[in-house]
Coordinates of C-alpha atoms and ligand atoms in Angstrom, one line a residue:
M1 CA -13.3 22.0 -4.4
K2 CA -13.5 18.1 -3.0
K3 CA -13.2 17.4 0.7
I4 CA -11.4 13.8 1.0
W5 CA -11.0 12.4 4.4
L6 CA -8.3 9.8 3.8
I7 CA -7.2 7.5 6.9
G8 CA -4.4 5.5 6.9
A9 CA -2.3 8.5 5.2
S10 CA 0.8 8.6 6.7
E11 CA 2.6 5.3 5.3
G12 CA 2.3 2.8 2.5
I13 CA -0.1 3.3 -0.4
G14 CA -2.8 5.8 1.6
R15 CA 0.4 8.1 2.0
A16 CA 0.9 7.6 -2.1
V17 CA -3.1 8.1 -2.3
A18 CA -2.2 11.5 -0.8
R19 CA 0.4 12.6 -2.9
E20 CA -1.1 11.5 -5.8
L21 CA -4.8 13.4 -4.8
G22 CA -2.4 16.2 -3.5
K23 CA -1.4 17.0 -7.2
N24 CA -5.0 18.4 -7.9
V25 CA -5.0 21.8 -6.1
D26 CA -9.0 21.2 -6.4
N27 CA -8.8 18.6 -3.8
S28 CA -8.8 19.5 0.0
L29 CA -7.5 16.9 2.0
I30 CA -8.1 15.6 5.8
L31 CA -4.7 13.5 6.7
S32 CA -5.6 11.2 9.4
A33 CA -3.3 8.2 11.3
R34 CA -1.5 7.6 14.2
N35 CA 2.1 9.2 13.3
E36 CA 1.2 13.0 13.8
E37 CA 5.1 13.7 12.6
R38 CA 4.7 11.9 9.3
L39 CA 1.5 13.6 8.6
L40 CA 2.5 16.9 9.2
D41 CA 5.6 15.9 6.7
L42 CA 3.6 14.7 3.9
S43 CA 0.8 17.8 4.4
S44 CA 3.7 20.3 3.9
E45 CA 4.9 18.4 0.3
L46 CA 1.6 18.6 -1.1
E47 CA 0.3 20.7 -3.6
A48 CA -3.2 21.2 -2.5
S49 CA -4.9 22.5 0.3
S50 CA -4.6 20.0 3.4
I51 CA -4.9 19.6 7.3
I52 CA -4.3 16.3 9.5
C53 CA -6.5 15.7 11.9
P54 CA -4.4 12.4 14.0
L55 CA -5.9 9.1 15.3
D56 CA -6.6 5.8 16.7
V57 CA -9.2 4.0 14.7
G58 CA -8.4 1.4 17.2
D59 CA -10.1 3.3 19.9
S60 CA -13.6 4.7 19.9
Q61 CA -13.0 8.0 21.7
S62 CA -9.7 9.0 19.7
V63 CA -12.4 8.7 16.2
E64 CA -15.3 10.8 18.0
D65 CA -12.5 13.6 18.8
C66 CA -11.1 13.7 15.3
W67 CA -14.5 13.8 13.8
K68 CA -15.5 16.8 16.4
E69 CA -12.4 18.6 15.2
I70 CA -13.4 18.4 11.7
V71 CA -16.8 19.5 12.3
N72 CA -15.9 22.2 14.6
K73 CA -13.8 23.3 11.7
K74 CA -17.1 23.4 9.5
T75 CA -15.5 20.6 7.0
T76 CA -18.0 19.2 4.9
I77 CA -16.5 15.9 3.5
D78 CA -17.5 14.7 0.5
T79 CA -14.9 11.5 0.5
I80 CA -14.0 8.9 2.9
I81 CA -10.9 7.0 1.9
Y82 CA -10.4 4.5 4.5
C83 CA -7.1 3.0 4.1
A84 CA -5.8 2.1 7.4
G85 CA -4.3 -1.7 8.0
Y86 CA -2.6 -4.3 10.1
Y87 CA -1.0 -7.3 8.6
A88 CA 0.3 -10.0 10.7
P89 CA 1.6 -13.2 8.5
M90 CA 0.0 -16.2 10.5
T91 CA -0.6 -20.0 9.7
A92 CA -3.5 -21.8 11.5
E93 CA -0.7 -23.8 13.4
N94 CA 0.7 -20.9 15.3
I95 CA -2.6 -18.7 16.0
D96 CA -2.1 -15.4 18.1
V97 CA -5.1 -13.9 19.1
A98 CA -3.7 -10.8 19.9
Q99 CA -2.8 -10.5 16.5
I100 CA -6.0 -11.6 15.3
E101 CA -7.9 -9.0 17.3
K102 CA -5.6 -6.0 16.2
M103 CA -6.1 -6.9 12.1
I104 CA -9.8 -7.3 12.9
N105 CA -9.5 -4.1 14.7
V106 CA -7.9 -2.5 12.6
N107 CA -9.2 -3.4 9.3
L108 CA -12.9 -3.9 9.8
V109 CA -13.9 -2.6 13.4
G110 CA -11.6 1.1 12.9
A111 CA -13.7 1.7 9.2
V112 CA -16.9 1.1 11.3
R113 CA -15.8 3.4 13.8
V114 CA -15.0 6.3 11.2
L115 CA -18.6 5.7 9.3
S116 CA -20.6 5.9 12.3
Q117 CA -19.6 9.2 12.5
A118 CA -20.1 10.3 9.0
V119 CA -22.6 8.7 7.6
P120 CA -25.3 10.5 9.5
E121 CA -24.0 13.4 7.6
F122 CA -24.2 11.8 4.5
I123 CA -27.3 10.6 5.3
G124 CA -28.6 13.9 6.4
K125 CA -27.1 15.8 2.9
K126 CA -27.8 13.1 0.7
S127 CA -24.7 12.6 -0.5
G128 CA -21.5 11.6 -0.1
H129 CA -18.4 9.1 -1.2
I130 CA -16.9 6.3 1.2
V131 CA -14.2 4.2 -0.5
L132 CA -12.8 1.3 1.3
I133 CA -9.6 -0.3 0.8
S134 CA -10.0 -4.4 1.1
S135 CA -7.6 -6.9 -0.4
I136 CA -7.9 -9.4 -3.1
A137 CA -7.2 -12.0 -0.1
G138 CA -10.5 -11.1 1.4
Y139 CA -12.5 -13.2 -1.4
R140 CA -11.8 -16.7 0.1
G141 CA -9.5 -18.3 2.5
L142 CA -5.6 -18.7 1.6
P143 CA -2.8 -20.6 3.0
N144 CA -0.6 -18.3 5.9
D145 CA -3.3 -15.6 5.9
T146 CA -5.3 -16.7 9.3
G147 CA -7.1 -13.4 10.4
Y148 CA -6.0 -11.1 7.7
G149 CA -8.4 -12.7 5.6
S150 CA -10.8 -12.4 7.5
S151 CA -10.8 -8.9 8.3
K152 CA -10.5 -8.3 4.6
S153 CA -13.6 -10.6 3.8
G154 CA -15.7 -8.7 6.7
L155 CA -14.5 -5.6 5.3
I156 CA -16.1 -6.6 1.4
H157 CA -19.4 -7.8 3.5
L158 CA -19.0 -4.6 5.0
A159 CA -18.7 -1.8 1.6
E160 CA -21.8 -4.7 0.5
N161 CA -23.8 -4.1 3.1
L162 CA -23.1 -0.2 2.7
N163 CA -24.5 -0.3 -1.1
C164 CA -27.2 -2.0 -0.1
D165 CA -28.2 0.4 2.5
L166 CA -27.0 3.5 1.1
S167 CA -27.6 4.4 -2.4
E168 CA -31.3 5.1 -2.0
Y169 CA -29.2 8.6 -0.3
G170 CA -27.3 9.2 -3.0
I171 CA -23.8 7.8 -1.3
K172 CA -21.4 6.5 -3.5
V173 CA -20.2 3.3 -1.9
Q174 CA -16.4 1.7 -3.3
L175 CA -14.7 -1.4 -2.7
I176 CA -10.9 -1.4 -3.8
S177 CA -9.3 -4.8 -3.7
P178 CA -5.4 -4.3 -4.5
G179 CA -3.0 -7.5 -4.7
F180 CA 0.4 -7.1 -3.7
V181 CA 1.9 -3.5 -2.9
R182 CA 5.6 -3.2 -1.7
T183 CA 4.9 -2.1 1.6
R184 CA 6.2 -2.0 5.6
L185 CA 3.1 -4.8 5.8
T186 CA 4.2 -7.0 2.8
D187 CA 7.9 -6.7 3.8
L188 CA 7.0 -9.2 6.4
N189 CA 6.1 -12.2 3.9
N190 CA 9.1 -14.5 3.3
F191 CA 7.6 -15.7 -0.1
R192 CA 7.7 -14.7 -3.6
M193 CA 4.8 -12.2 -4.1
P194 CA 3.2 -12.6 -7.7
S195 CA 3.0 -9.0 -9.9
L196 CA 4.0 -6.8 -6.5
M197 CA 3.7 -3.5 -7.4
S198 CA 4.7 0.0 -6.3
T199 CA 3.1 2.3 -4.0
E200 CA 2.9 4.8 -6.7
Q201 CA 1.3 2.3 -9.1
A202 CA -1.5 1.6 -6.6
A203 CA -1.8 5.0 -5.7
K204 CA -2.9 5.4 -9.4
H205 CA -5.1 2.9 -9.9
I206 CA -6.6 3.8 -6.8
V207 CA -7.7 7.4 -7.6
K208 CA -8.7 6.6 -11.2
A209 CA -11.0 3.9 -9.3
I210 CA -12.4 6.4 -7.3
E211 CA -13.5 8.6 -10.0
S212 CA -15.1 5.3 -11.6
K213 CA -18.7 4.2 -11.3
H214 CA -17.7 0.6 -10.5
F215 CA -19.0 -0.8 -7.0
E216 CA -15.7 -2.5 -7.0
V217 CA -12.0 -2.4 -8.7
R218 CA -9.4 -4.7 -8.7
F219 CA -5.7 -4.9 -9.6
P220 CA -3.6 -5.8 -11.0
F221 CA -5.6 -7.0 -13.8
L222 CA -4.5 -10.4 -14.4
F223 CA -3.6 -11.3 -11.1
A224 CA -6.5 -10.1 -9.1
N225 CA -9.1 -11.5 -11.9
C226 CA -7.3 -14.9 -11.5
L227 CA -8.2 -14.8 -8.0
K228 CA -11.5 -13.8 -8.4
L229 CA -12.1 -16.7 -10.8
L230 CA -10.4 -18.7 -8.2
S231 CA -13.0 -18.1 -5.7
L232 CA -16.0 -19.3 -8.1
L233 CA -14.3 -23.0 -8.2
P234 CA -16.2 -25.6 -6.2
Y235 CA -14.6 -26.1 -2.2
S236 CA -13.1 -29.6 -3.5
V237 CA -11.2 -28.0 -6.5
Y238 CA -10.2 -25.2 -4.5
F239 CA -9.1 -27.0 -1.2
W240 CA -7.2 -29.0 -3.7
L241 CA -5.5 -26.0 -5.7
M242 CA -4.7 -24.4 -1.7
R243 CA -3.2 -27.4 -0.7
K244 CA -0.6 -27.0 -3.5
I245 CA -0.1 -23.7 -3.2
R246 CA 0.6 -24.3 0.5
A247 CA 3.1 -26.8 0.0
R248 CA 5.0 -24.3 -2.0
L249 CA 5.2 -21.4 0.5
K250 CA 6.8 -23.6 3.2
Ligands
NAP301 N1 0.4 -3.7 1.2 C1 -0.5 -4.5 0.1 O1 0.1 -5.6 -0.7 C2 -1.7 -4.5 0.1 C3 -2.6 -5.5 -0.3 C4 -4.3 -5.3 -0.5 C5 -4.5 -4.2 0.7 N2 -3.8 -3.6 1.4 C6 -4.4 -2.6 2.7 O2 -3.9 -1.3 2.2 C7 -3.9 -0.7 3.2 C8 -2.5 0.0 3.6 O3 -1.4 -0.9 3.7 P1 -0.4 -0.8 3.7 O4 0.5 -1.7 2.7 O5 -0.2 1.0 3.1 O6 0.1 -0.6 5.0 P2 1.2 0.4 6.3 O7 2.2 0.8 5.2 O8 1.3 -0.4 7.3 O9 0.1 1.8 6.3 C9 -1.0 1.6 7.0 C10 -1.9 2.7 7.2 O10 -2.4 2.5 8.4 C11 -2.5 3.3 9.3 N3 -3.0 2.8 11.0 C12 -2.4 1.5 11.3 N4 -3.3 1.1 12.2 C13 -3.8 2.4 12.5 C14 -4.5 2.7 13.6 N5 -4.7 2.0 14.7 N6 -5.0 4.1 13.9 C15 -4.7 5.1 12.5 N7 -3.9 4.4 11.8 C16 -3.6 3.2 11.7 C17 -1.2 3.5 9.2 O11 -0.4 4.8 10.6 P3 0.0 4.8 11.6 O12 0.9 3.6 11.5 O13 0.7 6.4 11.7 O14 -1.3 4.8 12.4 C18 -0.5 3.6 8.2 O15 -0.9 5.1 7.5 C19 -4.3 -1.2 4.2 O16 -5.6 -1.6 4.4 C20 -3.8 -3.2 3.6 O17 -4.5 -4.0 4.3 C21 -2.4 -3.5 1.3

């Protein structure tokens, strides 16, 4: 039986991933997010066994308390999927410090808080699997993406750091970079989102990805690979293109 701790399970992509993983009775899930009611409701519909452990990843004490609860239940985690996230659309003309702090706190520092609890155990037992849900928005600076892009590029960097240091302990680290997925977060966007997909489609990609050996899995194939290729362009060409894209977004 595989014990999977899924953080950010109450809504959107994380909820759909829980449903996908929950179809397999060989999985045992620990579902975390802030909204206890939504977690309970999700837990009751899964075929696989599951427990809930509500937490606020923005608060170190809350993460520690949740980890203590997991340890007290003598649960040994095999896989951590960090899918908690926050997004506020923002241009550089309207910088909102509080919102940027929140994005970096939830999207990046929250992952560090969770990992600081679990990684020592993974190192001790010389196994474990860490999956960070980042975004193709983290590859390179995009228009109208101030703050969020920084938090996601930080998460990409963190995944690389972890993989450098933890592979010698047999710990598998993976980075998953989705394109646009329809959730309450992308409902805030007022532009046409290319290759927009459902949470169910995204969850199938993610579950397949975590069974693979790849460090990074990005999807949808065409759009995500185009963005990856764009990130390799020289700055002069890249910024010329971004100015064109920004003009179209207005
Ligand atoms: N939607 C997209 O197009 C897209 C694309 C690429 C990457 N992503 C990433 O995918 C992940 C999921 O995003 P989503 O679109 O599914 O958003 P969502 O529907 O808003 O779900 C976000 C999840 O994170 C949890 N969360 C937020 N703040 C939290 C906190 N302080 N403590 C604990 N949990 C917290 C939420 O639960 P509670 O509110 O109950 O706490 C919820 O379960 C995020 O990392 C996002 O950046 C999304």
